[in-house]
């Protein structure tokens, strides 16, 4: 048996670890910090210089028997058994000095491992960190020498799924809940009702699950036992379930069930009181302390209700010991002085009300690359840490459009990368808000880009370690650079040809106006003008941009690329529609040339679909869930030139272009390629 700090030199040991993980051999010295990244970033962390290797573990849990058993199960799943003279791991029930937070923990790994916390929550989060730090080399387990003192900046760190529009199986929800727990997220917000369906079984009103009530996914709902199963599954992972019945808006399914023309019908209030009673009966105040009432987007006359109806429901729920959450923007009632506001879009909290921040972080609108910049540089609650009013934030997924199969929700939305980036912001906290980087990455060589790049390296290693065969559409993008010129005035003719397409020069003069290349701009996706108005490259309403870079390839190859000129948000129809016709990348006629040759667009499976097609699921509209475009690269430097026009009713002005390797369904970086945006490079 082995239970000792390795006597191998640090450099040699870590190099062996790097090789065992399938990484490049030319990197001969990898620090422990690079090899063992923790996400979210701990508040205090110090790496040592050695590694601990072991064959067995010996766990002393004392008060934390349940958590100790979880740890035993984890090691057993990795082929590491228990033995009295194995690596000593002690779970210690003790207050942490100078840290007043019930979720805090400390972790010290030296010759032994000590994990200390005052609560089972703290111990649980320490175990998540320990699991992230574990590596296996042949039959031996490995940990780095490390000291961590950690606690969250915010009380609520959540994730929302809308299953009212698109049902997801219990198994798929559990998979995502496991990821939430791994990254110390502690709330699952379950949006159970919407216009297409009322997804939680009512034994008193079974007509809510009838085919008549359900417009999409008929017969798909969660019975009450399945709800309690998810509730218990969350509780076992220190996750609070927040169920939402969204009323009086988003209630078409409710009205169909009872043949109601209006939510103001006097029959509605007693039914809703019964339904909330049924919901509350499924969990106690400890496991389900919050009830979400929605109240957002009451836009249609059939949804209008008297304020007294909402107040009556609020009082009824509060009398049963539950906190009320409502959306903001939503119904705002002066007499309501206690509800928690969940903020969306760019709405501000009501004065004196507690709030949860879900502004500008809807995954269904996020690009897998530029969207991660937004999550990294956006400050939750617009303050460094939580307080008695700023409770935290919830990351949201709203796949409004119909989906062909439930896994499409994970394929067509960058859910797992978003959880990693957001978990860091909501746990660690952000000292500053950076709205200037919500659309695009910071400038090359800037301290802000270096900070993003350092976290990106952590994400890439976690992707490879923990997300094999899961949908994780992210590759390294901080080495990609572009020079951009424009916008040229195409005078409404999006296909207009400018001199850039004929010859690359430092500048161009058109109608006495000089245009020069700007940049370099960094990233796989560049927003020329952001669709939500975040700071980007231009405020012009139309025009034509060109983007240029060069890629060095060590040999001639057929290289896969993700290429796109329109990010189709997976909500609200096909905004920016129609979809392109065959033979074009987008109806604004963008183009891409590699070494002077046009790259053909995909053969679209659903060409020329209009905006109002929400029941037709996405198939290949976005670059990251369709087959990559194969581009021939020559040995040496390759010129890439992109044309990105904008105008008419097009919504997004952007482009995405990144080489990738798809290996057994997992996306990886394309190896050995280098980028340089200079117009002239000595070959």
XYZ file of C-alpha atoms in Angstrom:
683
model
C 0.000 0.000 0.000
C 1.147 3.529 -0.704
C 0.277 6.500 1.477
C 2.926 9.164 1.101
C 3.848 12.347 -0.661
C 5.638 11.304 -3.804
C 9.412 11.568 -3.767
C 9.544 12.183 -7.520
C 10.516 15.678 -8.527
C 7.552 17.975 -9.048
C 8.399 18.638 -12.687
C 8.760 14.970 -13.593
C 5.647 13.924 -11.701
C 3.447 16.578 -13.246
C 4.811 15.852 -16.699
C 3.756 12.225 -16.240
C 0.306 13.419 -15.221
C 0.108 15.620 -18.306
C 1.012 12.697 -20.534
C -1.555 10.442 -18.845
C -4.253 12.982 -19.711
C -3.408 12.836 -23.411
C -1.929 16.332 -23.587
C 0.893 17.592 -25.727
C 4.382 16.341 -24.948
C 6.226 19.562 -25.751
C 4.967 21.172 -22.550
C 7.589 19.823 -20.175
C 6.754 21.642 -16.966
C 3.167 22.058 -15.828
C 2.386 23.669 -12.482
C 0.059 22.030 -9.990
C -2.247 25.023 -10.446
C -2.491 24.289 -14.177
C -2.987 20.567 -13.682
C -5.492 20.718 -10.831
C -7.789 23.701 -11.461
C -10.808 24.198 -9.204
C -14.080 25.615 -10.555
C -15.550 27.779 -9.128
C -12.381 29.519 -8.013
C -11.966 29.281 -4.227
C -11.784 32.482 -2.196
C -8.357 31.475 -0.829
C -6.180 28.835 -2.459
C -2.484 28.002 -2.214
C -0.837 25.196 -4.168
C 2.184 23.344 -2.839
C 4.962 21.723 -4.835
C 4.299 17.998 -4.436
C 1.639 15.389 -5.101
C 0.158 12.780 -2.810
C -0.146 9.296 -4.310
C -2.112 6.476 -2.707
C -3.711 3.115 -3.347
C -6.344 3.063 -0.584
C -8.133 5.600 1.622
C -9.131 5.622 5.282
C -12.021 7.998 5.948
C -12.994 9.322 9.373
C -16.312 11.152 9.172
C -17.596 11.398 12.793
C -20.652 13.699 12.580
C -20.638 13.674 8.775
C -21.444 9.975 8.258
C -23.639 10.577 5.198
C -21.005 12.714 3.497
C -18.300 10.215 4.456
C -20.275 7.474 2.743
C -20.581 9.671 -0.366
C -16.819 9.987 -0.394
C -16.349 6.224 -0.009
C -18.744 5.659 -2.909
C -16.804 8.138 -5.034
C -13.460 6.433 -4.431
C -14.968 3.007 -5.024
C -16.315 4.236 -8.363
C -12.751 5.190 -9.272
C -11.284 1.840 -8.258
C -9.866 3.077 -4.941
C -10.833 0.958 -1.934
C -10.703 1.625 1.808
C -8.126 0.249 4.259
C -7.010 1.197 7.763
C -3.525 2.166 6.615
C -4.759 3.960 3.506
C -4.559 7.699 2.902
C -6.140 9.366 5.929
C -9.065 11.662 5.089
C -10.745 13.315 8.063
C -14.038 15.215 7.917
C -13.977 17.678 10.821
C -17.014 19.416 12.332
C -15.640 22.794 13.390
C -16.277 26.499 12.883
C -13.823 28.211 10.557
C -12.074 31.197 12.120
C -12.933 34.580 10.549
C -15.466 33.049 8.120
C -19.152 33.573 8.916
C -20.869 31.528 6.228
C -22.782 28.264 6.641
C -21.475 26.967 3.297
C -17.804 27.574 4.068
C -15.163 24.858 4.234
C -11.414 24.452 4.447
C -9.381 21.760 2.723
C -5.779 20.911 3.508
C -3.965 18.232 1.517
C -0.501 17.340 2.747
C 0.614 13.937 3.998
C -3.048 13.510 4.977
C -6.276 15.266 4.054
C -8.326 17.397 6.450
C -11.701 18.736 5.337
C -13.291 21.078 7.870
C -16.736 22.726 7.987
C -19.369 23.672 10.526
C -22.272 22.289 8.467
C -23.105 19.440 6.128
C -23.356 22.023 3.324
C -19.761 23.099 3.850
C -18.530 19.512 3.969
C -20.483 18.711 0.798
C -18.866 21.575 -1.109
C -15.449 20.590 0.170
C -16.080 17.086 -1.154
C -16.949 18.548 -4.564
C -13.575 20.302 -4.564
C -11.829 17.107 -3.485
C -13.515 15.173 -6.300
C -12.342 17.770 -8.824
C -8.766 17.447 -7.558
C -8.641 13.653 -7.746
C -6.680 12.019 -10.571
C -6.011 8.364 -11.308
C -2.712 7.063 -12.682
C -2.867 3.347 -13.324
C -3.955 1.895 -9.955
C -2.876 4.911 -7.899
C -4.886 7.909 -6.837
C -3.280 11.348 -6.876
C -3.954 14.659 -5.135
C -1.985 17.914 -5.200
C -0.552 19.511 -2.107
C -2.972 22.364 -1.460
C -4.618 24.643 1.113
C -8.089 26.099 0.524
C -10.431 28.258 2.589
C -13.616 28.806 0.664
C -17.117 30.232 0.886
C -19.667 31.603 -1.599
C -20.146 35.281 -2.377
C -23.900 34.791 -2.893
C -26.579 32.818 -1.071
C -28.534 31.769 -4.196
C -26.617 30.219 -7.097
C -29.122 28.685 -9.431
C -30.137 27.267 -12.768
C -33.586 27.325 -14.391
C -35.167 24.948 -16.867
C -38.412 25.620 -18.679
C -40.104 22.239 -18.949
C -43.510 23.810 -19.516
C -42.713 24.313 -23.177
C -40.443 21.301 -23.672
C -40.662 18.332 -21.342
C -37.426 16.689 -20.212
C -37.157 13.259 -18.668
C -36.296 12.795 -15.014
C -33.026 11.156 -16.091
C -31.940 14.165 -18.160
C -32.823 16.565 -15.361
C -30.825 14.481 -12.889
C -27.796 14.569 -15.184
C -27.864 18.366 -15.122
C -28.528 18.505 -11.378
C -25.385 16.406 -10.862
C -23.398 19.004 -12.807
C -24.926 21.811 -10.743
C -23.808 20.061 -7.557
C -20.317 19.470 -8.942
C -19.930 23.227 -9.432
C -21.502 24.268 -6.102
C -24.743 25.605 -7.557
C -27.449 25.318 -4.914
C -30.798 26.076 -6.610
C -32.761 24.280 -9.311
C -35.568 26.550 -10.523
C -38.154 24.343 -12.179
C -40.516 26.219 -14.530
C -43.312 23.669 -14.647
C -46.086 25.437 -16.549
C -46.402 27.436 -19.732
C -48.665 27.903 -22.742
C -47.918 24.471 -24.283
C -48.453 22.405 -21.143
C -49.046 22.119 -17.386
C -46.329 19.588 -16.546
C -46.985 18.701 -12.909
C -49.678 16.149 -12.198
C -52.737 17.394 -10.347
C -54.736 14.608 -8.761
C -57.591 16.998 -8.061
C -57.647 18.471 -11.593
C -56.366 15.755 -13.969
C -57.768 17.695 -16.916
C -54.621 19.848 -16.716
C -52.639 16.922 -18.152
C -55.223 16.092 -20.812
C -54.553 16.175 -24.526
C -57.016 19.054 -24.751
C -54.890 21.162 -22.399
C -51.529 20.173 -23.870
C -50.483 21.748 -27.153
C -46.985 20.224 -27.322
C -45.694 16.949 -25.906
C -49.116 15.486 -25.233
C -49.120 13.025 -22.365
C -45.767 14.256 -21.058
C -45.835 15.455 -17.465
C -44.265 14.699 -14.091
C -46.380 12.689 -11.716
C -46.230 13.710 -8.083
C -43.898 10.874 -7.158
C -41.447 11.984 -9.851
C -41.611 15.534 -8.517
C -40.759 14.274 -5.032
C -37.993 12.136 -6.539
C -36.392 15.240 -8.066
C -36.949 17.165 -4.826
C -35.123 14.474 -2.836
C -32.413 14.181 -5.496
C -31.766 17.915 -5.174
C -31.812 17.832 -1.370
C -29.215 15.045 -1.323
C -26.951 17.405 -3.292
C -27.555 20.498 -1.160
C -29.743 21.983 -3.902
C -32.982 23.805 -3.148
C -35.791 23.163 -5.594
C -37.802 26.269 -6.510
C -40.977 25.195 -8.344
C -42.765 27.728 -10.539
C -46.403 27.871 -11.591
C -46.370 30.897 -13.897
C -49.673 32.763 -13.599
C -51.705 34.643 -14.868
C -49.655 34.966 -18.076
C -48.309 31.930 -19.904
C -51.502 30.075 -18.990
C -52.962 28.919 -22.312
C -52.749 25.279 -21.168
C -54.574 26.137 -17.929
C -57.342 27.927 -19.812
C -57.733 25.108 -22.329
C -58.058 22.596 -19.513
C -61.034 24.386 -17.973
C -62.526 26.005 -21.091
C -61.767 29.456 -19.721
C -61.846 32.559 -21.859
C -60.102 34.689 -19.247
C -57.972 34.321 -16.108
C -60.362 36.844 -14.553
C -63.092 34.186 -14.495
C -64.271 33.711 -10.853
C -63.553 29.961 -11.124
C -59.803 30.612 -11.497
C -58.825 31.678 -7.967
C -60.180 28.621 -6.092
C -58.560 26.288 -8.652
C -55.202 28.041 -8.331
C -55.388 27.939 -4.532
C -55.990 24.181 -4.741
C -53.089 23.748 -7.161
C -50.646 25.696 -5.001
C -51.836 23.696 -1.973
C -51.153 20.487 -3.881
C -47.698 21.734 -4.822
C -46.844 22.807 -1.280
C -47.936 19.424 0.072
C -45.152 17.734 -1.909
C -42.305 19.233 0.117
C -41.707 20.706 3.553
C -40.455 24.186 4.413
C -36.844 23.021 4.647
C -36.580 21.301 1.275
C -38.935 23.668 -0.589
C -38.902 27.078 1.148
C -39.752 29.105 -1.990
C -42.763 29.123 -4.316
C -42.466 31.013 -7.610
C -45.683 32.564 -8.920
C -44.360 33.943 -12.211
C -46.596 37.007 -12.923
C -44.454 38.017 -15.931
C -45.464 39.023 -19.457
C -49.160 39.583 -18.842
C -49.654 41.037 -22.306
C -53.043 39.752 -23.500
C -56.536 40.660 -22.363
C -57.334 37.035 -21.456
C -54.474 37.147 -18.901
C -55.458 40.331 -17.074
C -56.561 39.847 -13.470
C -57.358 42.058 -10.529
C -54.426 42.720 -8.185
C -56.470 41.366 -5.300
C -56.409 37.902 -6.849
C -52.590 37.888 -6.817
C -52.471 39.242 -3.264
C -54.924 36.570 -2.088
C -52.727 33.848 -3.564
C -49.599 35.380 -2.052
C -51.146 35.523 1.409
C -52.432 31.959 1.067
C -48.959 30.657 0.189
C -47.143 32.709 2.846
C -49.467 31.372 5.554
C -48.027 27.939 4.747
C -44.527 29.112 5.564
C -43.224 29.692 2.044
C -41.420 32.678 0.531
C -42.912 34.170 -2.650
C -40.824 34.830 -5.769
C -42.138 36.809 -8.753
C -40.568 37.995 -11.991
C -39.546 41.606 -12.470
C -40.716 42.826 -14.996
C -44.028 41.365 -13.879
C -47.199 42.348 -12.076
C -46.177 44.983 -9.537
C -48.566 45.450 -6.614
C -48.000 48.258 -4.149
C -49.392 46.240 -1.236
C -46.876 43.447 -1.906
C -43.959 44.352 0.330
C -42.323 40.961 0.867
C -41.942 39.158 -2.464
C -38.517 38.343 -3.866
C -38.017 39.846 -7.337
C -36.330 37.711 -9.970
C -34.904 40.172 -12.490
C -34.786 39.471 -16.217
C -33.781 41.464 -19.331
C -32.431 44.715 -17.832
C -35.080 45.374 -15.172
C -34.057 46.779 -11.786
C -35.288 45.509 -8.421
C -38.081 47.228 -6.536
C -36.791 49.395 -3.740
C -36.544 47.452 -0.501
C -37.296 44.086 -2.094
C -34.913 41.166 -2.044
C -33.928 40.095 -5.527
C -32.403 37.325 -7.612
C -30.465 38.359 -10.714
C -31.288 36.634 -14.012
C -30.557 39.646 -16.227
C -28.857 39.141 -19.577
C -27.898 35.526 -18.870
C -30.460 33.479 -20.764
C -28.556 30.539 -22.241
C -31.010 30.241 -25.141
C -29.675 33.584 -26.410
C -26.012 32.819 -25.722
C -23.455 31.965 -28.347
C -21.069 29.279 -27.041
C -18.122 31.698 -27.356
C -19.206 35.335 -27.009
C -21.814 34.186 -24.489
C -19.119 32.830 -22.207
C -17.415 36.224 -22.264
C -20.684 37.746 -21.062
C -21.022 35.293 -18.184
C -17.391 35.812 -17.190
C -17.464 39.628 -17.226
C -21.014 40.183 -15.969
C -21.174 40.964 -12.258
C -24.055 39.142 -10.551
C -26.426 41.577 -8.854
C -24.086 44.352 -10.068
C -22.158 44.155 -6.800
C -19.140 42.167 -5.592
C -21.049 39.945 -3.166
C -24.500 39.311 -1.816
C -26.260 40.973 1.088
C -29.704 40.917 2.695
C -31.324 42.227 -0.511
C -29.050 40.890 -3.254
C -29.565 37.149 -2.785
C -27.715 35.900 -5.853
C -28.491 34.805 -9.370
C -30.133 32.131 -11.503
C -28.862 31.127 -14.935
C -31.817 30.364 -17.216
C -32.579 28.130 -20.179
C -35.757 28.895 -22.149
C -35.930 26.613 -25.192
C -39.174 28.213 -26.386
C -39.234 26.512 -29.776
C -40.318 22.923 -30.063
C -37.496 20.391 -30.018
C -37.347 17.179 -31.998
C -35.845 15.192 -29.119
C -35.058 16.140 -25.557
C -31.295 15.895 -25.993
C -31.569 18.749 -28.507
C -32.023 21.066 -25.520
C -28.461 20.209 -24.465
C -27.112 20.103 -28.014
C -28.603 23.410 -29.120
C -27.890 25.462 -25.985
C -24.412 25.780 -24.421
C -25.738 24.669 -21.042
C -22.711 22.913 -19.600
C -20.098 25.553 -20.548
C -22.462 28.235 -19.230
C -22.769 26.482 -15.865
C -18.985 26.452 -15.465
C -18.513 30.104 -16.375
C -21.493 31.269 -14.332
C -20.665 29.154 -11.292
C -17.358 30.990 -10.980
C -18.988 34.425 -11.062
C -21.767 33.585 -8.610
C -19.546 31.685 -6.118
C -16.331 33.690 -6.249
C -18.002 37.030 -6.969
C -16.767 39.755 -9.319
C -15.023 42.901 -8.086
C -16.269 44.868 -11.084
C -18.927 44.781 -13.782
C -17.603 44.922 -17.354
C -20.514 45.647 -19.738
C -17.991 46.589 -22.421
C -17.111 42.878 -22.682
C -20.636 41.442 -22.682
C -20.587 41.128 -26.472
C -16.920 40.549 -27.298
C -13.690 39.630 -25.567
C -11.238 42.315 -24.374
C -8.300 43.500 -26.443
C -5.320 41.284 -27.118
C -2.705 41.293 -24.331
C -4.978 43.245 -21.962
C -5.114 42.198 -18.288
C -8.825 41.453 -18.711
C -8.184 39.077 -21.613
C -5.380 37.397 -19.662
C -7.816 36.807 -16.784
C -10.352 35.287 -19.162
C -7.662 33.171 -20.811
C -6.521 31.801 -17.445
C -10.062 30.725 -16.607
C -10.564 29.351 -20.119
C -7.645 26.973 -19.528
C -9.413 25.666 -16.441
C -12.628 25.148 -18.383
C -10.853 23.234 -21.148
C -9.261 20.842 -18.672
C -12.591 20.307 -16.910
C -14.224 19.691 -20.284
C -11.757 16.915 -21.007
C -11.876 15.431 -17.512
C -15.578 15.554 -16.677
C -17.678 16.010 -19.828
C -16.746 13.101 -22.040
C -19.712 12.299 -24.318
C -21.675 15.255 -22.931
C -22.613 18.273 -25.004
C -19.856 20.823 -24.354
C -19.520 23.171 -27.368
C -16.437 25.112 -26.362
C -12.841 25.143 -27.561
C -9.980 27.532 -26.923
C -10.746 30.855 -28.570
C -8.303 33.301 -27.006
C -5.623 32.473 -29.590
C -7.894 33.469 -32.512
C -7.468 37.019 -33.809
C -9.073 39.100 -36.535
C -8.536 42.380 -38.324
C -11.856 43.983 -39.264
C -12.719 46.783 -41.691
C -15.984 48.619 -42.285
C -18.839 49.033 -42.294
C -18.947 49.995 -45.955
C -22.232 51.566 -47.044
C -23.912 49.067 -49.370
C -26.907 51.393 -49.824
C -29.371 48.588 -49.229
C -27.662 46.160 -51.617
C -26.302 43.518 -49.221
C -24.599 41.670 -52.064
C -22.597 44.723 -53.166
C -18.927 43.917 -53.913
C -16.216 46.126 -52.427
C -12.525 46.298 -53.339
C -11.579 44.253 -50.269
C -12.761 41.140 -52.110
C -10.312 41.797 -54.955
C -7.146 42.869 -53.173
C -6.071 43.138 -49.540
C -4.634 46.574 -48.730
C -3.985 48.547 -45.572
C -6.715 51.042 -46.471
C -9.445 51.800 -49.000
C -11.002 55.098 -50.058
C -14.642 55.116 -51.150
C -16.499 58.371 -51.871
C -13.687 60.344 -50.211
C -13.963 58.289 -47.021
C -10.945 56.249 -45.936
C -11.432 52.827 -44.351
C -8.612 51.068 -42.481
C -8.342 47.713 -40.742
C -8.889 47.732 -36.996
C -7.923 45.234 -34.361
C -6.809 42.649 -33.691
C -10.074 41.458 -32.170
C -9.968 38.199 -30.250
C -12.442 35.346 -30.262
C -14.235 32.633 -32.182
C -17.399 34.759 -32.374
C -17.379 38.500 -33.011
C -20.480 40.645 -32.566
C -20.191 43.603 -34.906
C -23.382 45.033 -33.427
C -25.041 43.256 -30.525
C -28.706 42.368 -30.818
C -29.424 43.515 -27.233
C -27.440 46.721 -27.601
C -24.362 45.716 -25.617
C -21.217 47.663 -26.634
C -19.767 46.284 -29.861
C -17.918 47.543 -32.955
C -20.552 49.759 -34.544
C -23.804 51.615 -33.991
C -24.631 51.651 -37.697
C -27.912 50.027 -38.704
C -26.576 48.457 -41.892
C -23.452 48.016 -43.971
C -20.788 45.473 -44.864
C -17.861 44.456 -42.703
C -14.924 42.283 -43.722
C -12.824 40.200 -41.315
C -9.389 38.774 -42.028
C -6.944 36.412 -40.388
C -4.227 33.972 -41.343
C -3.878 30.413 -40.071
C -0.588 28.536 -40.103
C -0.870 24.797 -40.655
C 2.219 22.547 -40.362
C 0.911 20.367 -43.193
C -1.760 20.305 -45.880
C -4.983 19.016 -44.358
C -8.746 18.872 -44.572
C -9.756 20.842 -41.493
C -13.164 20.938 -39.804
C -14.506 24.418 -39.014
C -17.468 25.801 -37.163
C -18.656 28.690 -39.361
C -21.738 30.827 -38.876
C -23.082 34.260 -39.741
C -26.272 34.253 -37.662
C -26.715 33.048 -34.112
C -30.238 31.690 -33.970
C -31.594 32.227 -30.464
C -33.513 29.148 -29.400
C -36.543 31.178 -28.339
C -39.283 33.366 -29.695
C -39.500 31.769 -33.129
C -36.608 32.247 -35.519
C -35.698 35.833 -34.807
C -33.882 37.325 -37.748
C -35.583 34.887 -40.121
C -36.172 33.562 -42.624
C -33.573 30.818 -42.583
C -31.267 30.857 -45.612
C -32.041 29.347 -48.951
C -29.883 26.581 -50.340
C -26.641 27.967 -51.678
C -26.240 30.772 -49.135
C -24.960 31.148 -45.582
C -27.661 33.680 -44.720
C -30.129 35.747 -46.690
C -27.844 38.805 -46.273
C -25.329 36.966 -48.542
C -22.217 36.670 -46.329
C -19.222 34.816 -47.758
C -15.988 33.214 -46.641
C -12.874 32.706 -48.751
C -9.900 30.515 -47.813
C -6.848 31.188 -49.951
C -9.072 32.982 -52.441
C -11.538 30.117 -52.871
C -15.153 30.419 -51.712
C -16.229 28.024 -48.986
C -19.617 26.522 -49.823
C -22.407 26.898 -47.238
C -24.073 23.857 -45.685
C -26.843 22.016 -47.495
C -29.586 23.213 -45.170
C -32.144 20.674 -44.038
C -34.789 23.360 -43.450
C -34.178 26.240 -45.877
C -36.265 29.405 -46.023
C -38.282 28.965 -42.824
C -39.996 32.116 -41.596
C -39.881 33.603 -38.127
C -43.253 32.261 -37.014
C -42.317 28.589 -37.084
C -42.009 27.735 -33.368
C -43.338 24.190 -33.769
C -40.597 23.228 -36.232
C -37.542 22.241 -34.202
C -34.069 23.518 -34.965
C -31.901 21.001 -36.801
C -28.759 22.632 -38.225
C -29.337 26.386 -38.057
C -26.488 27.143 -35.612
C -22.914 26.149 -36.374
C -22.231 24.244 -33.152
C -24.890 21.544 -33.584
C -24.537 20.867 -37.289
C -21.795 18.936 -39.036
C -18.638 21.037 -39.299
C -17.638 22.575 -42.617
C -14.531 20.902 -44.042
C -12.002 23.421 -45.357
C -8.765 22.561 -47.227
C -5.698 24.179 -45.647
C -2.331 24.229 -47.377
C 0.978 23.815 -45.587
C 2.086 27.168 -44.226
C 0.000 30.320 -43.946
C -3.597 30.352 -45.145
C -5.621 33.500 -45.810
C -9.173 33.693 -44.431
C -11.447 36.522 -45.530
C -15.057 36.879 -44.351
C -17.726 39.199 -45.699
C -20.465 40.078 -43.226
C -23.242 42.316 -44.600
C -26.218 43.472 -42.561
C -29.495 45.151 -43.381
C -33.197 44.739 -43.897
C -34.905 42.735 -41.169
C -31.801 40.783 -40.129
C -31.431 40.753 -36.347
C -27.860 39.758 -35.530
C -24.705 41.205 -37.065
C -22.008 38.738 -36.183
C -19.802 35.927 -37.382
C -18.293 32.764 -35.931
C -15.298 30.933 -37.330
C -13.155 28.431 -35.457
C -11.300 25.239 -36.440
C -12.355 22.185 -34.419
C -11.797 18.461 -34.197
C -14.852 16.323 -33.429
C -13.681 13.087 -31.802
C -16.323 10.518 -30.825
C -18.822 13.334 -30.438
C -16.524 15.444 -28.259
C -15.310 18.777 -29.591
C -11.592 19.471 -29.230
C -9.129 22.077 -30.379
C -7.581 21.677 -33.804
C -3.956 20.939 -33.016
C -0.878 22.819 -34.225
C -2.686 25.738 -35.873
C -1.540 29.318 -35.279
C -3.386 32.574 -35.962
C -2.080 35.960 -37.008
C -4.289 38.761 -38.264
C -1.506 40.759 -39.935
C -2.091 41.414 -43.597
C 1.512 40.536 -44.444
C 3.394 37.621 -42.899
C 6.762 36.379 -44.086
C 6.252 32.739 -45.072
